[in-house]
CSV table of C-alpha atoms in Angstrom, one decimal:
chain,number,residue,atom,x,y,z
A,565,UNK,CA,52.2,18.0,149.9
A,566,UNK,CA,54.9,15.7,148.6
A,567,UNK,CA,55.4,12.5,149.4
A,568,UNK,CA,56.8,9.0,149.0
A,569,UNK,CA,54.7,6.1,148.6
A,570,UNK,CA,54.9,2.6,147.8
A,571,UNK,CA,53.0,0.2,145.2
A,572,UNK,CA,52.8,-3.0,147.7
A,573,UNK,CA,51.8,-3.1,151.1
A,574,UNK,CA,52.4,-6.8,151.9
A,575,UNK,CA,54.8,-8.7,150.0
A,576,UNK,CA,55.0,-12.5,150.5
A,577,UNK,CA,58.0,-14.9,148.7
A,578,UNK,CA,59.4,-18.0,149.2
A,579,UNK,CA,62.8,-18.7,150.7
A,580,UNK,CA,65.4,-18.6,148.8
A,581,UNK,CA,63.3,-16.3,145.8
A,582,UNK,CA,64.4,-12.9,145.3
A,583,UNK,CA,62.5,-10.6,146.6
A,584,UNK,CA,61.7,-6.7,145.3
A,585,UNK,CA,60.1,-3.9,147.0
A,586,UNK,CA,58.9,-0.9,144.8
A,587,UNK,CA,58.6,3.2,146.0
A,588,UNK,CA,57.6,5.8,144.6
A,589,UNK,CA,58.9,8.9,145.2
A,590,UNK,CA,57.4,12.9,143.7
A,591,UNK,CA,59.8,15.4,144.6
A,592,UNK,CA,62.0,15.2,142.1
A,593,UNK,CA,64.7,17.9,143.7
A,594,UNK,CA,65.6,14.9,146.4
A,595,UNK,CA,68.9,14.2,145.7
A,596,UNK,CA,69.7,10.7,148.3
A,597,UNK,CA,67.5,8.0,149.2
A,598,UNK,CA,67.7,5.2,151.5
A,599,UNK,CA,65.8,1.7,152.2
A,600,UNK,CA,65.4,1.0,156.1
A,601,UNK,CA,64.6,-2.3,157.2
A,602,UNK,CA,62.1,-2.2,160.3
A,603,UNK,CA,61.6,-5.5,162.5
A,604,UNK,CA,58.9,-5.0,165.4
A,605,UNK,CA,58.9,-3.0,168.1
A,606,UNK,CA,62.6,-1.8,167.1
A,607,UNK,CA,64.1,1.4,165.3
A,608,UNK,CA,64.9,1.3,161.8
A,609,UNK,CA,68.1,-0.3,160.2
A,610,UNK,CA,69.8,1.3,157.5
A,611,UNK,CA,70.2,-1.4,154.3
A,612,UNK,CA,71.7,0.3,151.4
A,613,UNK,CA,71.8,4.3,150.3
A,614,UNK,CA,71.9,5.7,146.6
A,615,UNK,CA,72.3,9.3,145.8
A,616,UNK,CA,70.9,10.9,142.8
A,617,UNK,CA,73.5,10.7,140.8
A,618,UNK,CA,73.8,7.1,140.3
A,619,UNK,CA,71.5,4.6,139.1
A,620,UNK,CA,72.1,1.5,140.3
A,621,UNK,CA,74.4,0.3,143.8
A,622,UNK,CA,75.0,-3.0,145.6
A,623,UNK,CA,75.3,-4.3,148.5
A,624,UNK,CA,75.8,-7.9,149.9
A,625,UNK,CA,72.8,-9.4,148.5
A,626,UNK,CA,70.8,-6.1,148.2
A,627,UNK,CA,70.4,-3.8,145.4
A,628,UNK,CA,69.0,-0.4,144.7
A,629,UNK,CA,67.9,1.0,141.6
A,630,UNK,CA,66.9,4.6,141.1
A,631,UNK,CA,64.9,5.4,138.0
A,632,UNK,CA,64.6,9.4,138.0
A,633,UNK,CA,62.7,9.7,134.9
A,634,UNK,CA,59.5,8.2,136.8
A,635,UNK,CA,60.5,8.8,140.3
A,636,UNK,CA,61.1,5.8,140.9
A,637,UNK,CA,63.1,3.3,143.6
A,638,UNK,CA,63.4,-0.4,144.1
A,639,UNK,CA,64.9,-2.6,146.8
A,640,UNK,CA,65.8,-5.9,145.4
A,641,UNK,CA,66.8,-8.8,147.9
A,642,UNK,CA,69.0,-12.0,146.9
A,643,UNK,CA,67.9,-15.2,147.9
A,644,UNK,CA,65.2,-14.1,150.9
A,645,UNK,CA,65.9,-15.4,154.2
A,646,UNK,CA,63.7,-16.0,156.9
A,647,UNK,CA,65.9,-13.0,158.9
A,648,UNK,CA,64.6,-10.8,156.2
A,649,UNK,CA,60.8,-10.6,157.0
A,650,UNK,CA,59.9,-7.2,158.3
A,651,UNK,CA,58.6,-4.1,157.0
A,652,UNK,CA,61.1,-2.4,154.5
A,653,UNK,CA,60.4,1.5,154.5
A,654,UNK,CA,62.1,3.9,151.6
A,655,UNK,CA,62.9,7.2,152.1
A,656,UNK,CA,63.8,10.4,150.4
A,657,UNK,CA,66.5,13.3,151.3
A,658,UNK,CA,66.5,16.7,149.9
A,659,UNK,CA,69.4,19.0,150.9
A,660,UNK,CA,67.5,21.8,150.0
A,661,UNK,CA,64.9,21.2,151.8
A,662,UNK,CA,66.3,20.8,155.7
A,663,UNK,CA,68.1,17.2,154.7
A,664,UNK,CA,65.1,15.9,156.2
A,665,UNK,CA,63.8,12.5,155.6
A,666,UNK,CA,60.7,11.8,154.4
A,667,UNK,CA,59.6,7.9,154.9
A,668,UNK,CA,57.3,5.9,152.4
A,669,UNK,CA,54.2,4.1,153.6
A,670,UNK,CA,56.5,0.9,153.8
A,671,UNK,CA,56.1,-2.6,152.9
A,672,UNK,CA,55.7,-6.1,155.1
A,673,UNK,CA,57.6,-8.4,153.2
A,674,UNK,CA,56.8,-12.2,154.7
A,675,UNK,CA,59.2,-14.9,153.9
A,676,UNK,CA,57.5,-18.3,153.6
A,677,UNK,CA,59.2,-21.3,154.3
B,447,UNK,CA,80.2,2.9,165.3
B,448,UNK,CA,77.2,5.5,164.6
B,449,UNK,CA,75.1,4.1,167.9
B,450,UNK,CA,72.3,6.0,169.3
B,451,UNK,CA,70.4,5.2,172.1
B,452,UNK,CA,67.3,5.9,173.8
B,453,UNK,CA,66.0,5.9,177.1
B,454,UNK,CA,63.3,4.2,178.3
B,455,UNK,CA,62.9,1.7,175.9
B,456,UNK,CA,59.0,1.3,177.3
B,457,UNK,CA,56.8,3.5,179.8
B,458,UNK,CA,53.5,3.4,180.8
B,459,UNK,CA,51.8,6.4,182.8
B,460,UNK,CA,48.5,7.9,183.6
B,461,UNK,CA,46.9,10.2,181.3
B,462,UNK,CA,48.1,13.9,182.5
B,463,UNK,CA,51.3,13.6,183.4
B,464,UNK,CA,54.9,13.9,181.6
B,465,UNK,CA,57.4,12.0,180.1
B,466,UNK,CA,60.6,12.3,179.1
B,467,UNK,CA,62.4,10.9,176.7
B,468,UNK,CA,66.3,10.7,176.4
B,469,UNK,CA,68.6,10.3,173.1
B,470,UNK,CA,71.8,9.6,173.1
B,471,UNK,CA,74.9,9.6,170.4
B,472,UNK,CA,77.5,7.0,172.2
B,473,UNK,CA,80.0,7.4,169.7
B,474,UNK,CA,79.8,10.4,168.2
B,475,UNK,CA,78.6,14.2,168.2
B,476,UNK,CA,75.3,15.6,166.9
B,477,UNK,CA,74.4,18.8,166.0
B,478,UNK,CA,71.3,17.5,164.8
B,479,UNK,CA,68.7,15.1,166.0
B,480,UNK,CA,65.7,14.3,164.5
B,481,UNK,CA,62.1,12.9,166.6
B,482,UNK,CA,60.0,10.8,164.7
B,483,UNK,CA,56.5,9.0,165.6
B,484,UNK,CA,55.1,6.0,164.7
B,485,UNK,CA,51.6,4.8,164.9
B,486,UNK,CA,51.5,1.2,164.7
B,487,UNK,CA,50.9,-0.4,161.1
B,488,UNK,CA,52.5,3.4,159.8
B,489,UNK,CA,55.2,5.1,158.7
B,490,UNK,CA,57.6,7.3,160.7
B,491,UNK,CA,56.6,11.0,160.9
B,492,UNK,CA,58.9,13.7,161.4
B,493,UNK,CA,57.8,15.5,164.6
B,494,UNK,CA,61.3,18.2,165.0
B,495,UNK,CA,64.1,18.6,164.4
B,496,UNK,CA,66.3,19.3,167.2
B,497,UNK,CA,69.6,21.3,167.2
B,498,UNK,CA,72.2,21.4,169.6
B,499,UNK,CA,72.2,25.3,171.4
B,500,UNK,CA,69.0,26.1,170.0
B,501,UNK,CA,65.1,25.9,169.7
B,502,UNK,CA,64.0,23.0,168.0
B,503,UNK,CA,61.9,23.3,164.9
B,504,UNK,CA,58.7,21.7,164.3
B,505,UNK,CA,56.7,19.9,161.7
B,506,UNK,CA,53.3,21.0,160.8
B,507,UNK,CA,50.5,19.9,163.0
B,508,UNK,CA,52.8,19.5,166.1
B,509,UNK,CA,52.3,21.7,169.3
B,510,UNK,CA,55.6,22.9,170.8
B,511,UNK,CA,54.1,23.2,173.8
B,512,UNK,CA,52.9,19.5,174.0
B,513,UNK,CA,56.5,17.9,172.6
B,514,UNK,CA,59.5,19.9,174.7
B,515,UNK,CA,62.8,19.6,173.0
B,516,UNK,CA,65.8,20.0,174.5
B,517,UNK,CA,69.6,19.4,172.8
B,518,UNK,CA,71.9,21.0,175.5
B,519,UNK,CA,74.9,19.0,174.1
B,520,UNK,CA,76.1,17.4,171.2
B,521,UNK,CA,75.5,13.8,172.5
B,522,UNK,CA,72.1,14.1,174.1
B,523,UNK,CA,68.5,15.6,173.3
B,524,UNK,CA,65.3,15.0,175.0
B,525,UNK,CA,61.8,15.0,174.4
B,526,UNK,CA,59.1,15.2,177.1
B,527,UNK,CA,55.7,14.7,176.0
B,528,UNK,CA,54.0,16.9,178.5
B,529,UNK,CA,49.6,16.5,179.7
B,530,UNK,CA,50.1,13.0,178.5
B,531,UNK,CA,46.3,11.4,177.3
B,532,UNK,CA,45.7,8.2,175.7
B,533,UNK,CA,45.7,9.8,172.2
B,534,UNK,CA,50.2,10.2,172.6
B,535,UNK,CA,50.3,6.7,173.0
B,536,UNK,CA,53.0,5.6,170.1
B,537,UNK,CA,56.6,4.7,169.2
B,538,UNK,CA,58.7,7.6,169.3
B,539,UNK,CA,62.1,7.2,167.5
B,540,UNK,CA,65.3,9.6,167.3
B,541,UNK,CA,67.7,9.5,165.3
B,542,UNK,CA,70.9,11.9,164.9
B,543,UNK,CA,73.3,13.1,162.4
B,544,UNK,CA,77.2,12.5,162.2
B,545,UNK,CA,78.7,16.3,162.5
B,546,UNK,CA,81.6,15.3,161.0
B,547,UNK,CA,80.2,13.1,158.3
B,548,UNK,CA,81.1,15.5,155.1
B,549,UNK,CA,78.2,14.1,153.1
B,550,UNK,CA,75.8,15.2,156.2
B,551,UNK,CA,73.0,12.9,155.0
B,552,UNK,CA,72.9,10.0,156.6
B,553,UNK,CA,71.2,9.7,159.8
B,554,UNK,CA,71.3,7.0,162.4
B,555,UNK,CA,68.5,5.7,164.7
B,556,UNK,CA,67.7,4.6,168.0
B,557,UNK,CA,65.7,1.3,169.2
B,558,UNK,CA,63.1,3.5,169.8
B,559,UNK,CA,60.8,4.1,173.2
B,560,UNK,CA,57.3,2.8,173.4
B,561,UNK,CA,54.9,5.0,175.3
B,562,UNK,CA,51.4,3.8,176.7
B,563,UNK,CA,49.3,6.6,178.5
B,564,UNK,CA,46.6,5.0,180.7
């Protein structure tokens, strides 16, 4: 079946770097995405959201970029924190398929010191 | 806004018997809520999807009969994870959709409840 996946599974940076967490996605009728930020032994927190019809959105210090000509989806992270290490999962939304969420493999981004 | 909770955050018990799991929408109403399980070191996998006033639909690969589903109202859905064995021991997450949001997308999770069958 389909899924999402990711290039990286551990990501290590310094403080203050900026960080970036690739996905990649392969059904290409999802129409929203979203990055979750996952610290352990908790649920998932929402970080930023991009729908299919954009290519690029901001947040404070986050951004997302969607590249639909190779399925594509980045998280990028301004000047990592030490608050920011945990495992950063993407996932993909299609609202014809149940608006069901399908997760990526995720990645554990560490933030050296 | 957009809290959901979940109830027990951790439980142990002996392989055989059940457990239930509670979800909860503090602030607002949802038609739909969503069960998810996580092994450790792993993603988050769909289990069902739950709607409010009727039978819950399940993913591929999950036994109905194992996972019960209940949504009798629009704040609160359950999931007892009945015969318990070793094997069930994971992270189970729920998270539940806004009825009112328009766009009907976003979904918001719990903490999550940590189950350990002995």
């Amino acid at each position: 079946g389909e899924s999402v996946g990711l290039h990286l599974p551990t990501l290590s940076v310094q403080e203050g770097d900026n960080s970036i967490i690739n996905c990649a996605y392969s059904n290409s009728a999802s129409d929203y995405f979203i990055w979750y930020k996952q610290e352990s032994g908790k649920g998932p927190q929402f970080i930023i959201d991009i729908r299919s019809n954009m290519d690029k959105r901001q947040g404070q210090r986050v951004t997302v970029l969607l590249n639909k000509t190779v399925k594509h989806l980045s998280l990028q992270i301004a000047a990592t924190q030490p608050g920011d290490s945990a495992v950063y999962f993407c996932a993909e939304n299609t609202s014809g398929g149940g608006n069901k969420l399908t997760f990526g493999t995720g990645t554990q981004l560490k933030v050296e010191l | 806004g957009a809290v959901v909770s979940q109830h027990p955050s951790r439980v142990i018990c002996k392989s055989g018997t059940s457990v239930k799991i509670e979800c909860r929408s503090l602030d607002f109403q949802a038609t739909t809520m969503f069960w998810y399980r996580q092994f450790p070191k792993q993603s988050l996998m769909l289990m069902a999807t739950s709607n409010e006033g009727s039978k819950a639909t399940y993913e591929q690969g999950v036994e109905k009969d194992k996972f019960l589903i209940n949504h009798a109202s629009l704040t609160l859905s359950t999931l007892t994870v009945t015969s318990a064995h070793p094997e069930d021991s994971s992270f189970y997450i729920c998270s539940a959709r806004d009825y009112w949001d328009s766009s009907y997308n976003e979904q918001f999770f719990g903490p999550g409840t940590r189950l350990t069958v002995l």
